[in-house]
PDB file of C-alpha atoms and ligand atoms in Angstrom:
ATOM      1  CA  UNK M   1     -10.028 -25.196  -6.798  1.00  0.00           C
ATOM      2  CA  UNK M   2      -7.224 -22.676  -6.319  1.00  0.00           C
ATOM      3  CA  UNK M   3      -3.868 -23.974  -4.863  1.00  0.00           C
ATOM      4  CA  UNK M   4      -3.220 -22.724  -1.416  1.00  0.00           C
ATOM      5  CA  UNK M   5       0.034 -20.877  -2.691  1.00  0.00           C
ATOM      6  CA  UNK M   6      -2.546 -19.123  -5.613  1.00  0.00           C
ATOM      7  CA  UNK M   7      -4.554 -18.594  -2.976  1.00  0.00           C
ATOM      8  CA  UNK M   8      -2.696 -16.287  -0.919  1.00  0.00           C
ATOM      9  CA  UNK M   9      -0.721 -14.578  -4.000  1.00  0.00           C
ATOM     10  CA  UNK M  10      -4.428 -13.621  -5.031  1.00  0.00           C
ATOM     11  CA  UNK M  11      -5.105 -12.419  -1.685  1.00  0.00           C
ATOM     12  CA  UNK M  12      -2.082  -9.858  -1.723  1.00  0.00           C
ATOM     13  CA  UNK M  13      -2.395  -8.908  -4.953  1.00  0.00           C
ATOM     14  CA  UNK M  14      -6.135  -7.829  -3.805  1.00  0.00           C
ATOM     15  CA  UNK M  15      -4.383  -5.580  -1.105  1.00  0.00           C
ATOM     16  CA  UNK M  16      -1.871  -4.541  -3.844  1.00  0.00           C
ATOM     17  CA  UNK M  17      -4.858  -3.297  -5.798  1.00  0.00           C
ATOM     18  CA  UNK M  18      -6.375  -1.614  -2.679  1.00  0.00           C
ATOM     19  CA  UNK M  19      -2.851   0.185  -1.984  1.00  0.00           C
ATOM     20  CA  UNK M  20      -3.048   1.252  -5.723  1.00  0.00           C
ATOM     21  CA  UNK M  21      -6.489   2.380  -5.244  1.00  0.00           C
ATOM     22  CA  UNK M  22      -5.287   4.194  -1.869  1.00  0.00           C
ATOM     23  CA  UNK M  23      -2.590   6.191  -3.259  1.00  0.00           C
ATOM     24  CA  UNK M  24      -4.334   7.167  -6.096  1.00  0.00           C
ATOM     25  CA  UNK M  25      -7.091   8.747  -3.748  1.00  0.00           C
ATOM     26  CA  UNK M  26      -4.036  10.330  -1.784  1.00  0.00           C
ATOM     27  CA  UNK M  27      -2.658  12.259  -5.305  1.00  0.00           C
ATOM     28  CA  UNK M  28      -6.204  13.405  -6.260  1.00  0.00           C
ATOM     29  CA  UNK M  29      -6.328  14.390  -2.658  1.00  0.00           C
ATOM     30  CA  UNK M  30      -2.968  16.219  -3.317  1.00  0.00           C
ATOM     31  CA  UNK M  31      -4.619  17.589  -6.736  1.00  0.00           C
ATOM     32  CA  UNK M  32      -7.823  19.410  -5.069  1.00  0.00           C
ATOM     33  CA  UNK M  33      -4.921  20.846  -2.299  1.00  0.00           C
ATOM     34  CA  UNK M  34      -3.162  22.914  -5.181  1.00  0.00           C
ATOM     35  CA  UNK M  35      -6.098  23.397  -7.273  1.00  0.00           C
ATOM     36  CA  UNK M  36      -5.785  21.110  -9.970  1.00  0.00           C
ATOM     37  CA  UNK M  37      -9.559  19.721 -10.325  1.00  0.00           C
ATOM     38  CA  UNK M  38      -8.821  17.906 -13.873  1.00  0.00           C
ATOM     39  CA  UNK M  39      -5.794  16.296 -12.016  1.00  0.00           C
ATOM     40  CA  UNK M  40      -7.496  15.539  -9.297  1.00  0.00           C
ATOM     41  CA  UNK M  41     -10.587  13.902 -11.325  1.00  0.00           C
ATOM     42  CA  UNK M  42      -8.277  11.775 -13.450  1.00  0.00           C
ATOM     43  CA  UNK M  43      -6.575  10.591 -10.335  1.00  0.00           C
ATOM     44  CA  UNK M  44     -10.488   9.795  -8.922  1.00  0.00           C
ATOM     45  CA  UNK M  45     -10.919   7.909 -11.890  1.00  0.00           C
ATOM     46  CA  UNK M  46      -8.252   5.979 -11.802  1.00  0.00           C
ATOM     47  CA  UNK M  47      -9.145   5.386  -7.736  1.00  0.00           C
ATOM     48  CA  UNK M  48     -12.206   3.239  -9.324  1.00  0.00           C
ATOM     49  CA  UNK M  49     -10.239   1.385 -12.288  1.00  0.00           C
ATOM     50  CA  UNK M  50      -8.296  -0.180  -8.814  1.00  0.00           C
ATOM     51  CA  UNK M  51     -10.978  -1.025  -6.935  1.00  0.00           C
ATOM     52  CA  UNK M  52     -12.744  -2.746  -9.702  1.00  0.00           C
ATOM     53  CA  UNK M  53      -9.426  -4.631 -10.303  1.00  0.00           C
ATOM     54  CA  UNK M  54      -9.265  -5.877  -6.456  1.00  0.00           C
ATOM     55  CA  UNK M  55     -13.292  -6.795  -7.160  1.00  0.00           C
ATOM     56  CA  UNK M  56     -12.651  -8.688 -10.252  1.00  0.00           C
ATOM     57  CA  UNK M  57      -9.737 -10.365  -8.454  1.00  0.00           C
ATOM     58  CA  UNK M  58     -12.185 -11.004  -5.236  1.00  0.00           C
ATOM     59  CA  UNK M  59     -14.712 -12.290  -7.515  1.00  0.00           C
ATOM     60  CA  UNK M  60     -12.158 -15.038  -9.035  1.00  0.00           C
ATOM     61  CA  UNK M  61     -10.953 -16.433  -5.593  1.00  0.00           C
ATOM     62  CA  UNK M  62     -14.391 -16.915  -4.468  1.00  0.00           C
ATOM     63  CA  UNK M  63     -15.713 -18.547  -7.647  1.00  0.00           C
ATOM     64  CA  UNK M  64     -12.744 -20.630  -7.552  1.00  0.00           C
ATOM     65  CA  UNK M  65     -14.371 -21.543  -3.952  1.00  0.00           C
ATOM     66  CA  UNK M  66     -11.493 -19.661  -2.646  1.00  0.00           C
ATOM     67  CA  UNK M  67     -11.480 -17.553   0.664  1.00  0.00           C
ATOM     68  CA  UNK M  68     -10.740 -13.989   0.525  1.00  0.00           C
ATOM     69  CA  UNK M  69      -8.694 -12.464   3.660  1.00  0.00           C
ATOM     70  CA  UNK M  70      -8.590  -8.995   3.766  1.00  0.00           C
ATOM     71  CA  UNK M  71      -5.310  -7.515   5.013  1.00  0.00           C
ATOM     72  CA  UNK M  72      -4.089  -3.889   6.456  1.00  0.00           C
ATOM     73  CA  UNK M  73      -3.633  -1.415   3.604  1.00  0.00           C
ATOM     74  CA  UNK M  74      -0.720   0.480   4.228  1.00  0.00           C
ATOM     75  CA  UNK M  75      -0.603   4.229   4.159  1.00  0.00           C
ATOM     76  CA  UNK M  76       0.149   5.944   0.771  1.00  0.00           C
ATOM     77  CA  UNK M  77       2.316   9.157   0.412  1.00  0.00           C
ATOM     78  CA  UNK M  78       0.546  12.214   0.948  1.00  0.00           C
ATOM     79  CA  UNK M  79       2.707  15.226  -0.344  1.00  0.00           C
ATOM     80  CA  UNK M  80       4.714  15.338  -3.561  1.00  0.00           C
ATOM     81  CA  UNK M  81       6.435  18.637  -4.997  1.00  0.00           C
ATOM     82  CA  UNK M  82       4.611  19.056  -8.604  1.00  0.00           C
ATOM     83  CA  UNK M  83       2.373  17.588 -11.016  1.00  0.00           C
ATOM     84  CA  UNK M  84       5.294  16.096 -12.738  1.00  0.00           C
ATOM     85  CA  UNK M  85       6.470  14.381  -9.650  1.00  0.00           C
ATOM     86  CA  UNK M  86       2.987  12.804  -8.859  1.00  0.00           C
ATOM     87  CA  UNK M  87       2.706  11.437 -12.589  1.00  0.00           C
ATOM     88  CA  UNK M  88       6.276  10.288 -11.961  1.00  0.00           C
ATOM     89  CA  UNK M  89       5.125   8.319  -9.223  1.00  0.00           C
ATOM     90  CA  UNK M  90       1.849   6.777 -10.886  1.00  0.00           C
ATOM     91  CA  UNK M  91       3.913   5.966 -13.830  1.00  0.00           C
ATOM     92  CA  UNK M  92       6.679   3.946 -11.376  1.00  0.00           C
ATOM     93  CA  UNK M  93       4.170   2.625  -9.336  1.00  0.00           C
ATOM     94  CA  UNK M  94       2.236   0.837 -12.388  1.00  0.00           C
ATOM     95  CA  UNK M  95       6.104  -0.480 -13.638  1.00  0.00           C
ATOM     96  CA  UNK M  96       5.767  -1.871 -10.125  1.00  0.00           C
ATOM     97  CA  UNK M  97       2.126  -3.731 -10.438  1.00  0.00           C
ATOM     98  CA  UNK M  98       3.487  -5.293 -13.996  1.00  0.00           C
ATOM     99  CA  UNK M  99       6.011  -6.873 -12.315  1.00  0.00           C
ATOM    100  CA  UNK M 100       3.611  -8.297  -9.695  1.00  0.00           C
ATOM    101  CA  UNK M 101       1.122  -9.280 -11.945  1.00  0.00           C
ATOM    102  CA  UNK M 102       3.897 -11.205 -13.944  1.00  0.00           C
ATOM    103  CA  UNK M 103       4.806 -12.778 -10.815  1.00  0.00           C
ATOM    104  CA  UNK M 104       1.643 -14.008 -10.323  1.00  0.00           C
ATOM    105  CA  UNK M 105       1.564 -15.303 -13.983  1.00  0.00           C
ATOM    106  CA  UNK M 106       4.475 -17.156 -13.092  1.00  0.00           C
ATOM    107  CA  UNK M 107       3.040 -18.560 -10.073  1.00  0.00           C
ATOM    108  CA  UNK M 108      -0.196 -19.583 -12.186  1.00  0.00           C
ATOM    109  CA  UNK M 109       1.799 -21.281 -14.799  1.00  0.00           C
ATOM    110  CA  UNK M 110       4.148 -23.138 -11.712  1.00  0.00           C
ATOM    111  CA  UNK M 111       0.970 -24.540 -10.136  1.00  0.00           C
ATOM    112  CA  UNK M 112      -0.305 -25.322 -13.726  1.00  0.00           C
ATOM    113  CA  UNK M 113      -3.473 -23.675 -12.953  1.00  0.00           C
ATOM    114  CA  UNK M 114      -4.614 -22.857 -16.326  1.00  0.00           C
ATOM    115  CA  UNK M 115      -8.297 -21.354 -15.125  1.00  0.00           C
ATOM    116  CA  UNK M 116      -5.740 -18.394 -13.397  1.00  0.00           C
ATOM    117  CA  UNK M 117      -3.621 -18.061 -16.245  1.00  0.00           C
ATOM    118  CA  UNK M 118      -6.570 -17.255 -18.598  1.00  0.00           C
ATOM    119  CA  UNK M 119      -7.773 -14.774 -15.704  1.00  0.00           C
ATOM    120  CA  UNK M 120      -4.667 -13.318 -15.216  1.00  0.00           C
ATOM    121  CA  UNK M 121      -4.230 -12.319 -19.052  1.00  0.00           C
ATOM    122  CA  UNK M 122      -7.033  -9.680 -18.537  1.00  0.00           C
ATOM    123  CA  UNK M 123      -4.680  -7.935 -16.229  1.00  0.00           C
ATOM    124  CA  UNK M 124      -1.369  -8.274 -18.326  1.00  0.00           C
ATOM    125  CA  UNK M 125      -3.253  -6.626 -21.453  1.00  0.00           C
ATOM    126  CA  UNK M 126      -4.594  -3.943 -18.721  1.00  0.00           C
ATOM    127  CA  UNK M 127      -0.898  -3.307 -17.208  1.00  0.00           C
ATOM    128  CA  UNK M 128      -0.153  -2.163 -20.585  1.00  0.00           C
ATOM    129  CA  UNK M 129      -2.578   0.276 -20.799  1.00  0.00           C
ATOM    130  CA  UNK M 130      -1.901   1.216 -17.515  1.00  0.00           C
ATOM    131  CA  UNK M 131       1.810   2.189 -18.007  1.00  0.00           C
ATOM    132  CA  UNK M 132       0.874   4.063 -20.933  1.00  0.00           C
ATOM    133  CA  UNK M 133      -1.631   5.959 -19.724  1.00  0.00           C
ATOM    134  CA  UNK M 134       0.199   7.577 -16.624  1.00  0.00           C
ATOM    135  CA  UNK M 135       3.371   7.414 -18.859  1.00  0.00           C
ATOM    136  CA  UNK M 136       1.443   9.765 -21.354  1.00  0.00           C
ATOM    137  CA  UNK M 137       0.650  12.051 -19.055  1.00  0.00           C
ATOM    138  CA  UNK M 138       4.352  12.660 -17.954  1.00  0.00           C
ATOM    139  CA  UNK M 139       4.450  13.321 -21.369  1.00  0.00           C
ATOM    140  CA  UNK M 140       2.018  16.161 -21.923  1.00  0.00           C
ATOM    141  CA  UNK M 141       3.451  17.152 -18.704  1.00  0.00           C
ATOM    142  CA  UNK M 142       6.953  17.710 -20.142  1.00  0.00           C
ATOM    143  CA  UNK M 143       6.308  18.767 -23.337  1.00  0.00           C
ATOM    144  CA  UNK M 144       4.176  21.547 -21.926  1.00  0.00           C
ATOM    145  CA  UNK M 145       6.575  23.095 -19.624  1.00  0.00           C
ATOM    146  CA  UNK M 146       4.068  22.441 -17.506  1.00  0.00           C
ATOM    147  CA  UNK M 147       5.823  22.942 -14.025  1.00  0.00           C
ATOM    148  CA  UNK M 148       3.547  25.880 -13.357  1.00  0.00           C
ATOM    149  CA  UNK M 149       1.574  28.366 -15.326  1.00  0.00           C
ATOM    150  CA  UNK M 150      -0.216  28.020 -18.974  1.00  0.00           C
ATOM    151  CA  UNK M 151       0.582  24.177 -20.071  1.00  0.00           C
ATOM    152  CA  UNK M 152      -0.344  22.938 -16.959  1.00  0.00           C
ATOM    153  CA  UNK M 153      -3.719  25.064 -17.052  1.00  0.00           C
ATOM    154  CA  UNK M 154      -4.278  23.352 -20.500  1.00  0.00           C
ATOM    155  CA  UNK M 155      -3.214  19.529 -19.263  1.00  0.00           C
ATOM    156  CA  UNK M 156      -5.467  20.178 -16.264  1.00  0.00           C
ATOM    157  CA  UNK M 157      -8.215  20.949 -18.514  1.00  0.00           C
ATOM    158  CA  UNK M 158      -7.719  17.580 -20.419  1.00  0.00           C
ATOM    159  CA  UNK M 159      -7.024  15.495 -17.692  1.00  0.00           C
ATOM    160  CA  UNK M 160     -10.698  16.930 -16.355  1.00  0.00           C
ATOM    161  CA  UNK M 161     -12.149  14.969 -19.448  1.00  0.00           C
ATOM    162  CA  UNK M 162     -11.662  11.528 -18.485  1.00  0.00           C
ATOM    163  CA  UNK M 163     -14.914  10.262 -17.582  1.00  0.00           C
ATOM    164  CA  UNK M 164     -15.277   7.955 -13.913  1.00  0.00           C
ATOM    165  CA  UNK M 165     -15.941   4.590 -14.897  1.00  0.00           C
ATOM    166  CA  UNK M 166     -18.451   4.440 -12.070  1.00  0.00           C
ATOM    167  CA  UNK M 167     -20.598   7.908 -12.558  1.00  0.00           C
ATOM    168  CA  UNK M 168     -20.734   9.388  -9.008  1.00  0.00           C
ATOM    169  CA  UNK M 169     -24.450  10.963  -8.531  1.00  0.00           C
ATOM    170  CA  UNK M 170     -24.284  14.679  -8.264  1.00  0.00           C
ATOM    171  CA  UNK M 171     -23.734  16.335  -5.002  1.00  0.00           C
TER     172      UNK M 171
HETATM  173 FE1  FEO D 201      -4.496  -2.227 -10.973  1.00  0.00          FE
HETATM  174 FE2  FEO D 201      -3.197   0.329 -12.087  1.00  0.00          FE
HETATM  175  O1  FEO D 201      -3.154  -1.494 -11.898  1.00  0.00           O
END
């Protein structure tokens, strides 16, 4: 049985993970706008790696016979001035999710709810790979120039490798 405190930090961090999942469909949106189709599908991927997060976090507060409350999603940013700036943001906004799944952490290990703690160090080994990922972008990013022109052709390309983790059928 969850605590009603856990509770309701699950809750919002399920509408935290929806919000991620929101503006990361906002920069692919951004992506296809300018022409960048690898962009674009790495930010579509990363869309799903969200929404499976909220799911898996849904999943845990109703097996805990929690209740899940679904809140408004607030609107994500919608224009952003280059590549660079958009990896920027990813790369900020995942600094920002770290520090809200440590929160939550915290709160687990307050309420001495062990069952959450375990749950919760899924997502603190994921937060790492998280930062790095969108943090090695911004590094191919810089280190090819890529502003405009050749490198950002060639990061494009690469970025159009990563594969969806749920395979969309074919239009
Ligand atoms: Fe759900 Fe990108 O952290």
């Amino acid at each position: 049985m969850l605590s009603e405190k856990m509770e309701k930090a699950l809750n919002k961090q399920i509408n935290a993970e929806m919000y991620s999942a929101y503006l990361y469909l906002s920069m692919a949106s951004y992506f296809e706008s300018v022409d960048l189709e690898g962009c674009a599908n790495w930010m579509k991927a990363q869309t799903q790696e969200e929404m499976i997060h909220a799911m898996k976090i849904y999943d845990f507060v109703i097996e805990r016979g929690g209740r899940v409350l679904l809140d408004t999603i607030k609107a994500p940013q919608k224009e952003w001035d280059s590549a660079l700036a958009v990896f920027e943001h990813a790369y900020e906004h995942e600094q920002l999710v770290t520090s809200l799944i440590n929160d939550l952490m915290n709160l687990a290990i307050e309420e001495k709810d062990h069952a959450t703690q375990i749950f919760l160090q899924w997502f603190v080994s994921e937060q790492v790979e998280e930062e790095a990922s969108a943090s090695g972008v911004v590094q191919k990013l810089k280190l090819a120039g890529a502003k405009e022109g050749g490198g950002l052709f060639m990061v494009d390309r690469e970025l159009g490798q990563r594969a969806l983790p749920i395979p969309m059928p074919a239009a």
